[in-house]
CSV table of C-alpha atoms and ligand atoms in Angstrom, one decimal:
chain,number,residue,atom,x,y,z
A,1,UNK,CA,0.0,0.0,0.0
A,2,UNK,CA,1.5,3.3,-1.1
A,3,UNK,CA,0.6,6.6,0.6
A,4,UNK,CA,-0.2,9.3,-1.9
A,5,UNK,CA,-0.2,13.1,-1.7
A,6,UNK,CA,-1.8,14.9,-4.6
A,7,UNK,CA,-0.7,18.5,-5.0
A,8,UNK,CA,-3.3,20.2,-7.2
A,9,UNK,CA,-6.0,17.5,-6.7
A,10,UNK,CA,-8.8,19.6,-7.9
A,11,UNK,CA,-7.2,20.3,-11.3
A,12,UNK,CA,-7.4,18.3,-14.5
A,13,UNK,CA,-4.4,16.1,-13.7
A,14,UNK,CA,-5.5,15.7,-10.0
A,15,UNK,CA,-9.0,14.5,-11.0
A,16,UNK,CA,-7.5,12.0,-13.5
A,17,UNK,CA,-5.1,10.8,-10.8
A,18,UNK,CA,-8.0,10.2,-8.4
A,19,UNK,CA,-9.8,8.3,-11.1
A,20,UNK,CA,-6.8,5.9,-11.4
A,21,UNK,CA,-6.5,5.6,-7.6
A,22,UNK,CA,-10.2,4.7,-7.3
A,23,UNK,CA,-9.6,1.7,-9.6
A,24,UNK,CA,-6.9,0.3,-7.3
A,25,UNK,CA,-7.9,0.8,-3.7
A,26,UNK,CA,-5.7,-2.1,-2.7
A,27,UNK,CA,-2.6,-0.4,-3.9
A,28,UNK,CA,-3.0,3.3,-3.0
A,29,UNK,CA,-4.1,5.2,0.1
A,30,UNK,CA,-4.8,9.0,-0.3
A,31,UNK,CA,-3.0,10.7,2.5
A,32,UNK,CA,-3.3,14.4,1.4
A,33,UNK,CA,-5.2,16.4,-1.2
A,34,UNK,CA,-4.6,20.1,-2.0
A,35,UNK,CA,-7.0,22.5,-3.8
A,36,UNK,CA,-6.0,26.2,-3.4
A,37,UNK,CA,-9.3,28.0,-4.2
A,38,UNK,CA,-11.6,25.3,-5.5
A,39,UNK,CA,-12.9,24.5,-2.0
A,40,UNK,CA,-16.2,23.0,-3.0
A,41,UNK,CA,-14.4,20.4,-5.3
A,42,UNK,CA,-11.9,19.7,-2.6
A,43,UNK,CA,-14.7,19.2,0.0
A,44,UNK,CA,-16.3,16.6,-2.2
A,45,UNK,CA,-13.0,14.8,-2.9
A,46,UNK,CA,-12.3,14.6,0.8
A,47,UNK,CA,-15.7,13.0,1.4
A,48,UNK,CA,-14.9,10.4,-1.2
A,49,UNK,CA,-11.2,9.7,-0.4
A,50,UNK,CA,-11.0,10.5,3.3
A,51,UNK,CA,-7.5,11.9,3.4
A,52,UNK,CA,-5.7,12.6,6.6
A,53,UNK,CA,-4.8,16.1,5.4
A,54,UNK,CA,-6.2,18.7,3.0
A,55,UNK,CA,-4.6,22.0,2.0
A,56,UNK,CA,-6.1,25.2,0.7
A,57,UNK,CA,-4.6,28.6,-0.2
A,58,UNK,CA,-6.1,30.9,2.5
A,59,UNK,CA,-6.4,30.6,6.3
A,60,UNK,CA,-10.1,31.6,6.3
A,61,UNK,CA,-11.0,28.9,3.7
A,62,UNK,CA,-9.1,26.4,5.8
A,63,UNK,CA,-11.1,27.1,8.9
A,64,UNK,CA,-14.4,26.9,7.0
A,65,UNK,CA,-13.4,23.6,5.3
A,66,UNK,CA,-12.2,22.2,8.6
A,67,UNK,CA,-15.6,22.9,10.2
A,68,UNK,CA,-17.6,21.4,7.3
A,69,UNK,CA,-15.4,18.2,7.3
A,70,UNK,CA,-15.9,17.9,11.0
A,71,UNK,CA,-19.6,18.2,10.7
A,72,UNK,CA,-19.5,15.4,8.0
A,73,UNK,CA,-17.7,13.2,10.6
A,74,UNK,CA,-14.2,13.3,9.0
A,75,UNK,CA,-11.1,13.9,11.1
A,76,UNK,CA,-9.1,15.4,8.1
A,77,UNK,CA,-6.7,18.1,9.2
A,78,UNK,CA,-6.9,21.2,7.0
A,79,UNK,CA,-3.7,23.2,6.5
A,80,UNK,CA,-3.1,26.3,4.3
A,81,UNK,CA,-0.6,28.2,2.2
A,82,UNK,CA,2.8,27.2,0.9
A,83,UNK,CA,3.8,25.9,4.3
A,84,UNK,CA,0.8,23.5,4.4
A,85,UNK,CA,1.8,22.2,0.9
A,86,UNK,CA,5.3,21.6,1.9
A,87,UNK,CA,4.2,19.8,5.1
A,88,UNK,CA,2.0,17.3,3.3
A,89,UNK,CA,4.5,16.8,0.5
A,90,UNK,CA,7.1,15.6,3.0
A,91,UNK,CA,5.0,13.5,5.5
A,92,UNK,CA,6.6,10.2,6.5
A,93,UNK,CA,3.4,8.3,5.6
A,94,UNK,CA,3.5,9.8,2.0
A,95,UNK,CA,5.5,7.6,-0.5
A,96,UNK,CA,4.3,9.2,-3.7
A,97,UNK,CA,3.8,12.9,-4.5
A,98,UNK,CA,1.8,13.8,-7.6
A,99,UNK,CA,3.0,17.3,-8.5
A,100,UNK,CA,0.0,18.7,-10.3
A,101,UNK,CA,-0.2,22.3,-9.2
A,102,UNK,CA,-0.1,24.7,-12.2
A,103,UNK,CA,2.8,27.1,-12.5
A,104,UNK,CA,5.8,28.1,-10.4
A,105,UNK,CA,3.5,28.0,-7.3
A,106,UNK,CA,4.2,24.3,-7.2
A,107,UNK,CA,8.0,24.7,-7.0
A,108,UNK,CA,8.6,24.7,-3.2
A,109,UNK,CA,6.5,21.7,-2.2
A,110,UNK,CA,7.8,19.7,-5.2
A,111,UNK,CA,11.4,20.5,-4.4
A,112,UNK,CA,10.7,19.6,-0.7
A,113,UNK,CA,9.3,16.2,-1.8
A,114,UNK,CA,12.5,15.6,-3.9
A,115,UNK,CA,14.7,16.5,-1.0
A,116,UNK,CA,12.7,14.1,1.2
A,117,UNK,CA,13.4,11.3,-1.3
A,118,UNK,CA,9.8,10.7,-2.3
A,119,UNK,CA,8.7,9.2,-5.6
A,120,UNK,CA,7.7,12.4,-7.6
A,121,UNK,CA,5.1,12.1,-10.3
A,122,UNK,CA,5.9,15.2,-12.2
A,123,UNK,CA,3.2,16.9,-14.1
A,124,UNK,CA,4.0,20.4,-12.9
A,125,UNK,CA,6.6,21.2,-15.6
A,126,UNK,CA,6.9,24.9,-14.6
A,127,UNK,CA,8.4,23.8,-11.2
A,128,UNK,CA,11.2,22.0,-13.1
A,129,UNK,CA,11.7,24.6,-15.8
A,130,UNK,CA,12.1,27.4,-13.1
A,131,UNK,CA,14.5,25.5,-10.8
A,132,UNK,CA,16.3,23.4,-13.4
A,133,UNK,CA,19.7,22.1,-12.2
A,134,UNK,CA,18.8,22.9,-8.6
A,135,UNK,CA,15.8,20.5,-8.8
A,136,UNK,CA,17.7,17.8,-10.6
A,137,UNK,CA,20.6,18.0,-8.1
A,138,UNK,CA,18.1,17.6,-5.2
A,139,UNK,CA,16.6,14.5,-6.9
A,140,UNK,CA,20.1,12.9,-7.4
A,141,UNK,CA,21.2,13.8,-3.9
A,142,UNK,CA,18.2,12.4,-2.1
A,143,UNK,CA,18.0,9.5,-4.6
A,144,UNK,CA,14.3,10.4,-5.2
A,145,UNK,CA,12.4,8.6,-8.0
A,146,UNK,CA,11.4,11.1,-10.6
A,147,UNK,CA,8.7,9.9,-13.0
A,148,UNK,CA,7.6,12.2,-15.8
A,149,UNK,CA,3.9,12.5,-16.1
A,150,UNK,CA,3.8,15.0,-19.0
A,151,UNK,CA,2.6,12.6,-21.7
A,152,UNK,CA,5.6,13.3,-24.0
A,153,UNK,CA,8.2,12.8,-21.3
A,154,UNK,CA,6.5,9.8,-20.0
A,155,UNK,CA,6.5,8.3,-23.6
A,156,UNK,CA,10.2,9.1,-23.9
A,157,UNK,CA,10.9,7.6,-20.5
A,158,UNK,CA,9.1,4.4,-21.6
A,159,UNK,CA,11.3,4.3,-24.7
A,160,UNK,CA,14.5,4.6,-22.8
A,161,UNK,CA,16.9,1.7,-22.2
A,162,UNK,CA,15.9,-0.8,-19.5
A,163,UNK,CA,16.7,0.4,-16.0
A,164,UNK,CA,16.9,4.1,-17.0
A,165,UNK,CA,16.5,6.7,-14.3
A,166,UNK,CA,15.6,10.3,-15.1
A,167,UNK,CA,18.4,12.8,-14.6
A,168,UNK,CA,21.1,10.6,-16.2
A,169,UNK,CA,22.4,10.8,-19.8
A,170,UNK,CA,20.8,7.9,-21.8
A,171,UNK,CA,23.2,5.5,-23.6
A,172,UNK,CA,23.2,5.5,-27.4
A,173,UNK,CA,20.4,8.0,-27.8
A,174,UNK,CA,20.9,10.3,-30.8
A,175,UNK,CA,17.9,12.5,-30.5
A,176,UNK,CA,14.5,12.9,-28.9
A,177,UNK,CA,11.6,13.6,-31.2
A,178,UNK,CA,9.1,15.6,-29.1
A,179,UNK,CA,5.6,15.5,-30.6
A,180,UNK,CA,3.2,18.5,-30.4
A,181,UNK,CA,-0.4,18.7,-31.5
A,182,UNK,CA,0.0,22.2,-32.8
A,183,UNK,CA,-3.0,23.4,-30.8
A,184,UNK,CA,-6.2,25.0,-32.0
A,185,UNK,CA,-4.5,27.6,-34.2
A,186,UNK,CA,-2.2,25.4,-36.3
A,187,UNK,CA,-3.9,26.4,-39.5
A,188,UNK,CA,-5.6,29.7,-38.5
A,189,UNK,CA,-4.6,32.5,-41.0
A,190,UNK,CA,-1.8,34.5,-39.3
A,191,UNK,CA,-3.8,37.8,-39.6
A,192,UNK,CA,-6.6,36.4,-37.4
A,193,UNK,CA,-4.3,35.5,-34.5
A,194,UNK,CA,-4.4,38.9,-32.9
A,195,UNK,CA,-8.2,38.6,-32.6
A,196,UNK,CA,-8.6,35.1,-31.2
A,197,UNK,CA,-10.4,34.9,-27.9
A,198,UNK,CA,-9.6,33.0,-24.6
A,199,UNK,CA,-12.5,30.7,-25.3
A,200,UNK,CA,-11.0,29.7,-28.7
A,201,UNK,CA,-7.5,29.4,-27.2
A,202,UNK,CA,-8.6,27.0,-24.5
A,203,UNK,CA,-10.6,24.8,-26.8
A,204,UNK,CA,-7.9,22.2,-27.5
A,205,UNK,CA,-8.6,19.8,-30.3
A,206,UNK,CA,-7.2,16.7,-28.6
A,207,UNK,CA,-6.6,17.2,-24.9
A,208,UNK,CA,-8.9,18.3,-22.1
A,209,UNK,CA,-6.7,20.3,-19.8
A,210,UNK,CA,-6.5,23.3,-17.4
A,211,UNK,CA,-6.8,26.8,-18.9
A,212,UNK,CA,-3.2,27.8,-18.5
A,213,UNK,CA,-1.7,24.8,-20.2
A,214,UNK,CA,-4.4,25.0,-22.9
A,215,UNK,CA,-3.3,28.6,-23.8
A,216,UNK,CA,0.3,27.4,-23.7
A,217,UNK,CA,-0.6,24.7,-26.2
A,218,UNK,CA,-2.2,27.4,-28.5
A,219,UNK,CA,1.0,29.5,-28.4
A,220,UNK,CA,3.2,26.3,-28.4
A,221,UNK,CA,4.9,27.7,-25.3
A,222,UNK,CA,3.8,24.4,-23.8
A,223,UNK,CA,6.2,22.6,-26.2
A,224,UNK,CA,8.9,25.2,-25.5
A,225,UNK,CA,8.6,24.5,-21.7
A,226,UNK,CA,8.7,20.8,-22.6
A,227,UNK,CA,11.9,21.2,-24.6
A,228,UNK,CA,13.5,22.6,-21.5
A,229,UNK,CA,11.9,19.9,-19.3
A,230,UNK,CA,13.3,17.2,-21.7
A,231,UNK,CA,16.8,18.7,-21.6
A,232,UNK,CA,16.7,18.5,-17.7
A,233,UNK,CA,15.0,15.1,-17.4
A,234,UNK,CA,17.1,13.3,-20.0
A,235,UNK,CA,20.3,15.3,-19.6
A,236,UNK,CA,20.5,16.3,-23.3
A,237,UNK,CA,21.3,19.7,-25.0
A,238,UNK,CA,18.4,21.4,-26.8
A,239,UNK,CA,20.1,20.7,-30.2
A,240,UNK,CA,19.3,17.0,-29.6
A,241,UNK,CA,15.5,17.7,-29.2
A,242,UNK,CA,13.4,18.0,-32.3
A,243,UNK,CA,9.9,19.2,-32.1
A,244,UNK,CA,7.5,17.4,-34.5
A,245,UNK,CA,3.9,18.6,-35.1
A,246,UNK,CA,1.6,15.6,-35.0
A,247,UNK,CA,-2.0,16.7,-35.0
A,248,UNK,CA,-3.5,13.3,-34.1
A,249,UNK,CA,-1.7,13.2,-30.7
A,250,UNK,CA,-1.5,9.4,-30.8
A,251,UNK,CA,2.3,9.1,-31.0
A,252,UNK,CA,3.2,10.7,-27.6
A,253,UNK,CA,7.0,11.1,-28.5
A,254,UNK,CA,9.9,9.1,-29.9
A,255,UNK,CA,13.5,8.2,-29.1
A,256,UNK,CA,16.0,8.0,-32.0
A,257,UNK,CA,19.0,5.7,-31.2
A,258,UNK,CA,22.5,5.6,-32.7
A,259,UNK,CA,21.7,2.5,-34.7
A,260,UNK,CA,18.8,4.1,-36.5
A,261,UNK,CA,16.1,2.5,-34.4
A,262,UNK,CA,13.3,4.9,-33.5
A,263,UNK,CA,11.1,3.8,-30.5
A,264,UNK,CA,7.8,5.4,-29.9
A,265,UNK,CA,4.9,5.2,-27.4
A,266,UNK,CA,1.4,5.4,-28.8
A,267,UNK,CA,-2.0,5.6,-27.1
A,268,UNK,CA,-5.2,7.5,-26.9
A,269,UNK,CA,-4.7,11.0,-25.7
A,270,UNK,CA,-5.7,10.5,-22.1
A,271,UNK,CA,-3.5,11.6,-19.2
A,272,UNK,CA,-4.6,8.5,-17.2
A,273,UNK,CA,-2.0,6.5,-19.2
A,274,UNK,CA,1.1,8.3,-18.0
A,275,UNK,CA,-0.4,8.8,-14.5
A,276,UNK,CA,-1.0,5.0,-14.1
A,277,UNK,CA,2.4,4.3,-15.6
A,278,UNK,CA,4.1,6.6,-13.1
A,279,UNK,CA,2.1,5.2,-10.2
A,280,UNK,CA,2.7,1.6,-10.9
A,281,UNK,CA,6.2,1.8,-12.3
A,282,UNK,CA,8.0,-0.6,-12.9
A,283,UNK,CA,4.7,-2.6,-13.1
A,284,UNK,CA,1.7,-1.7,-15.3
A,285,UNK,CA,-1.9,-1.4,-14.1
A,286,UNK,CA,-5.3,-0.7,-15.7
A,287,UNK,CA,-5.7,3.1,-16.3
A,288,UNK,CA,-9.3,3.0,-17.5
A,289,UNK,CA,-8.3,4.1,-21.0
A,290,UNK,CA,-9.9,2.5,-24.0
A,291,UNK,CA,-7.6,0.4,-26.2
A,292,UNK,CA,-6.2,2.3,-29.2
A,293,UNK,CA,-8.1,1.6,-32.4
A,294,UNK,CA,-5.7,2.1,-35.2
A,295,UNK,CA,-8.4,1.8,-37.9
A,296,UNK,CA,-10.2,4.6,-36.2
A,297,UNK,CA,-6.9,6.7,-36.2
A,298,UNK,CA,-6.3,5.7,-39.8
A,299,UNK,CA,-3.3,8.0,-40.4
A,300,UNK,CA,-0.5,9.7,-38.6
A,301,UNK,CA,0.8,13.1,-39.9
A,302,UNK,CA,4.0,14.8,-39.0
A,303,UNK,CA,4.9,18.5,-39.8
A,304,UNK,CA,7.8,20.9,-39.1
A,305,UNK,CA,6.9,23.7,-36.6
A,306,UNK,CA,6.7,27.2,-38.0
A,307,UNK,CA,8.6,29.7,-35.7
A,308,UNK,CA,6.8,32.7,-37.3
A,309,UNK,CA,3.5,31.3,-36.3
A,310,UNK,CA,4.8,30.1,-32.9
A,311,UNK,CA,7.4,32.7,-31.7
A,312,UNK,CA,7.0,31.4,-28.1
A,313,UNK,CA,8.6,28.1,-29.2
A,314,UNK,CA,11.6,30.0,-30.6
A,315,UNK,CA,11.9,32.0,-27.4
A,316,UNK,CA,11.9,28.8,-25.4
A,317,UNK,CA,14.7,27.2,-27.5
A,318,UNK,CA,16.7,30.4,-27.0
A,319,UNK,CA,16.2,30.2,-23.2
A,320,UNK,CA,17.1,26.5,-23.2
A,321,UNK,CA,20.4,27.3,-25.0
A,322,UNK,CA,21.1,30.3,-22.7
A,323,UNK,CA,20.5,28.2,-19.6
A,324,UNK,CA,21.0,29.7,-16.1
A,325,UNK,CA,18.0,31.7,-15.0
A,326,UNK,CA,16.8,32.3,-18.6
A,327,UNK,CA,14.1,29.5,-18.4
A,328,UNK,CA,12.9,30.9,-15.1
A,329,UNK,CA,12.6,34.4,-16.7
A,330,UNK,CA,10.8,32.9,-19.7
A,331,UNK,CA,8.3,31.0,-17.5
A,332,UNK,CA,7.5,33.8,-15.2
A,333,UNK,CA,6.9,36.3,-18.1
A,334,UNK,CA,4.7,33.6,-19.7
A,335,UNK,CA,2.6,33.0,-16.6
A,336,UNK,CA,1.9,36.8,-16.3
A,337,UNK,CA,1.2,37.2,-20.0
A,338,UNK,CA,-1.2,34.2,-20.1
A,339,UNK,CA,-3.1,35.3,-17.1
A,340,UNK,CA,-3.4,38.8,-18.7
A,341,UNK,CA,-4.7,37.2,-22.0
A,342,UNK,CA,-7.2,35.1,-20.1
A,343,UNK,CA,-8.4,38.3,-18.4
A,344,UNK,CA,-8.7,40.0,-21.8
A,345,UNK,CA,-6.1,42.6,-20.9
A,346,UNK,CA,-3.8,41.8,-23.8
A,347,UNK,CA,-4.3,40.1,-27.2
A,348,UNK,CA,-3.1,36.6,-27.9
A,349,UNK,CA,-0.2,37.7,-30.0
A,350,UNK,CA,1.1,40.0,-27.2
A,351,UNK,CA,1.9,36.9,-25.1
A,352,UNK,CA,5.1,36.3,-27.1
A,353,UNK,CA,5.8,40.1,-27.2
A,354,UNK,CA,5.7,40.4,-23.4
A,355,UNK,CA,8.0,37.4,-22.9
A,356,UNK,CA,10.5,38.7,-25.5
A,357,UNK,CA,10.6,42.1,-24.0
A,358,UNK,CA,11.1,40.7,-20.5
A,359,UNK,CA,13.9,38.5,-21.7
A,360,UNK,CA,15.5,41.5,-23.4
A,361,UNK,CA,15.2,43.7,-20.3
A,362,UNK,CA,16.5,41.2,-17.7
A,363,UNK,CA,19.9,39.5,-18.2
A,364,UNK,CA,20.1,35.9,-17.3
A,365,UNK,CA,22.5,34.8,-14.6
A,366,UNK,CA,23.7,31.4,-13.4
A,367,UNK,CA,21.0,29.4,-11.5
A,368,UNK,CA,23.4,28.7,-8.7
A,369,UNK,CA,20.8,28.0,-6.0
A,370,UNK,CA,17.1,28.3,-5.2
A,371,UNK,CA,17.4,31.9,-4.1
A,372,UNK,CA,18.8,33.0,-7.5
A,373,UNK,CA,16.0,31.3,-9.4
A,374,UNK,CA,13.3,32.7,-7.1
A,375,UNK,CA,14.8,36.2,-7.5
A,376,UNK,CA,14.8,35.8,-11.3
A,377,UNK,CA,11.2,34.6,-11.2
A,378,UNK,CA,10.1,37.6,-9.1
A,379,UNK,CA,12.0,40.1,-11.2
A,380,UNK,CA,10.5,38.8,-14.4
A,381,UNK,CA,7.0,38.8,-13.0
A,382,UNK,CA,7.4,42.5,-11.9
A,383,UNK,CA,8.7,43.5,-15.3
A,384,UNK,CA,6.0,41.5,-17.2
A,385,UNK,CA,3.3,42.9,-14.9
A,386,UNK,CA,4.4,46.5,-15.8
A,387,UNK,CA,4.1,45.6,-19.5
A,388,UNK,CA,0.5,44.2,-19.2
A,389,UNK,CA,-0.8,46.8,-16.8
A,390,UNK,CA,-3.4,49.1,-18.1
B,401,NAD,P1,-5.5,22.9,-13.6
B,401,NAD,O1,-5.6,24.4,-13.7
B,401,NAD,O2,-6.7,22.1,-14.1
B,401,NAD,O3,-5.3,22.6,-12.0
B,401,NAD,C1,-4.3,23.2,-11.3
B,401,NAD,C2,-4.3,22.8,-9.8
B,401,NAD,O4,-3.4,23.6,-9.1
B,401,NAD,C3,-5.7,22.9,-9.1
B,401,NAD,O5,-5.8,21.9,-8.2
B,401,NAD,C4,-5.5,24.3,-8.4
B,401,NAD,O6,-6.3,24.3,-7.2
B,401,NAD,C5,-4.0,24.3,-8.0
B,401,NAD,N1,-3.4,25.6,-7.9
B,401,NAD,C6,-3.6,26.6,-8.8
B,401,NAD,N2,-2.9,27.7,-8.4
B,401,NAD,C7,-2.3,27.3,-7.2
B,401,NAD,C8,-1.5,28.0,-6.3
B,401,NAD,N3,-1.1,29.3,-6.5
B,401,NAD,N4,-1.1,27.4,-5.2
B,401,NAD,C9,-1.4,26.1,-5.0
B,401,NAD,N5,-2.2,25.4,-5.8
B,401,NAD,C10,-2.6,26.0,-6.9
B,401,NAD,O7,-4.2,22.5,-14.3
B,401,NAD,P2,-3.8,21.1,-15.0
B,401,NAD,O8,-4.2,21.1,-16.4
B,401,NAD,O9,-4.3,19.9,-14.1
B,401,NAD,O10,-2.2,21.2,-15.0
B,401,NAD,C11,-1.5,21.0,-13.8
B,401,NAD,C12,0.0,20.8,-14.2
B,401,NAD,O11,0.2,19.7,-15.0
B,401,NAD,C13,0.5,22.0,-15.0
B,401,NAD,O12,1.8,22.3,-14.7
B,401,NAD,C14,0.5,21.5,-16.4
B,401,NAD,O13,1.4,22.1,-17.3
B,401,NAD,C15,0.8,20.0,-16.2
B,401,NAD,N6,0.3,19.1,-17.2
B,401,NAD,C16,-1.1,19.0,-17.4
B,401,NAD,C17,-1.6,18.2,-18.4
B,401,NAD,C18,-3.1,18.1,-18.6
B,401,NAD,O14,-3.5,17.3,-19.5
B,401,NAD,N7,-3.9,18.8,-17.9
B,401,NAD,C19,-0.7,17.5,-19.2
B,401,NAD,C20,0.7,17.6,-19.0
B,401,NAD,C21,1.1,18.4,-18.0
B,402,MG,MG1,2.8,17.5,-22.6
């Protein structure tokens, strides 16, 4: 029986994780669930899974939830804030931590889980992108198990040589081929892009996800963050990662070996596949996902990405090459710009402009320790906020 902490339980990944957990009550026990502002959803999840701990963002919400859970006969302890998140991510009774908070807000608890030597199921790519080598060093030092949940990285991990552990250079791998759906605006005429709405941007053709990652998919910043994520997880330089647009989202990524063999992982686009894989590794369990019907898929297309259409992807490659705090600056500016776009304060095409201007204004430095990446994150947020303020 493994004790599970789900950071970001009320989100898209969190809900899919609980779906997998419910299929295997003999294997997993839910120890902690966190939900930030979605208190009603978290309340219902607590009733269903009876965790020992729940965490919300604000102290007032914690008190109210504590009272309601008490009235419902549960002895769940409700904590709040970053401190509450870090507490539950490092509990001795927690074996596995699903890192599914969105954005850099998930960094500190995820890093704490790594330092505590937990198995980390990493969906929260921003946490890794921001802290980069600091995070990977913590994983190696504590001998934590890092299992990528991002579907592409999970696919790559599955195609790695037997016994492979994330954070080490893989033997005889020539390149990683990172697939991308291309998002909802793959074929939209370029002159229409400044006018697309948040509703159109979050309507992803293949994946049902949270709003922020859906916008990132539309700009392809999601793939940019994933390039940086892949460099860190698989210890490869960005030149050895090729982004391939594959609109069907059936091939989740590929590994190209020195002998010319290319291994791929395929499946229906459903995050329960990588989640179940990460939870059961090195075994495999039922994820609840329908078998892949290749006759239904019928064809697989592959295209080269267009950097004029997707300037965010280009900016991310540049940040990956620059290294140091550049990925943290890129990510912070992107988080601010995406939030401003979702609030209709800036047009879609201004997202890339805000990021480029932030990267131009703030020089990257070495990401020597946690303080330097947090300082870079804060500075980039301030600068990007000043650009989107109206
Ligand atoms: P979501 O918006 O659906 O859920 C986000 C979760 O984080 C919620 O539980 C929310 O309560 C919590 N949260 C938000 N802000 C917080 C804060 N400031 N402090 C603490 N908790 C906070 O997002 P999602 O789509 O589930 O994505 C979660 C992470 O997984 C992201 O990093 C995303 O890039 C990654 N990911 C998601 C998918 C997917 O299919 N949804 C696929 C690959 C990777
Ligand atoms: Mg992905």
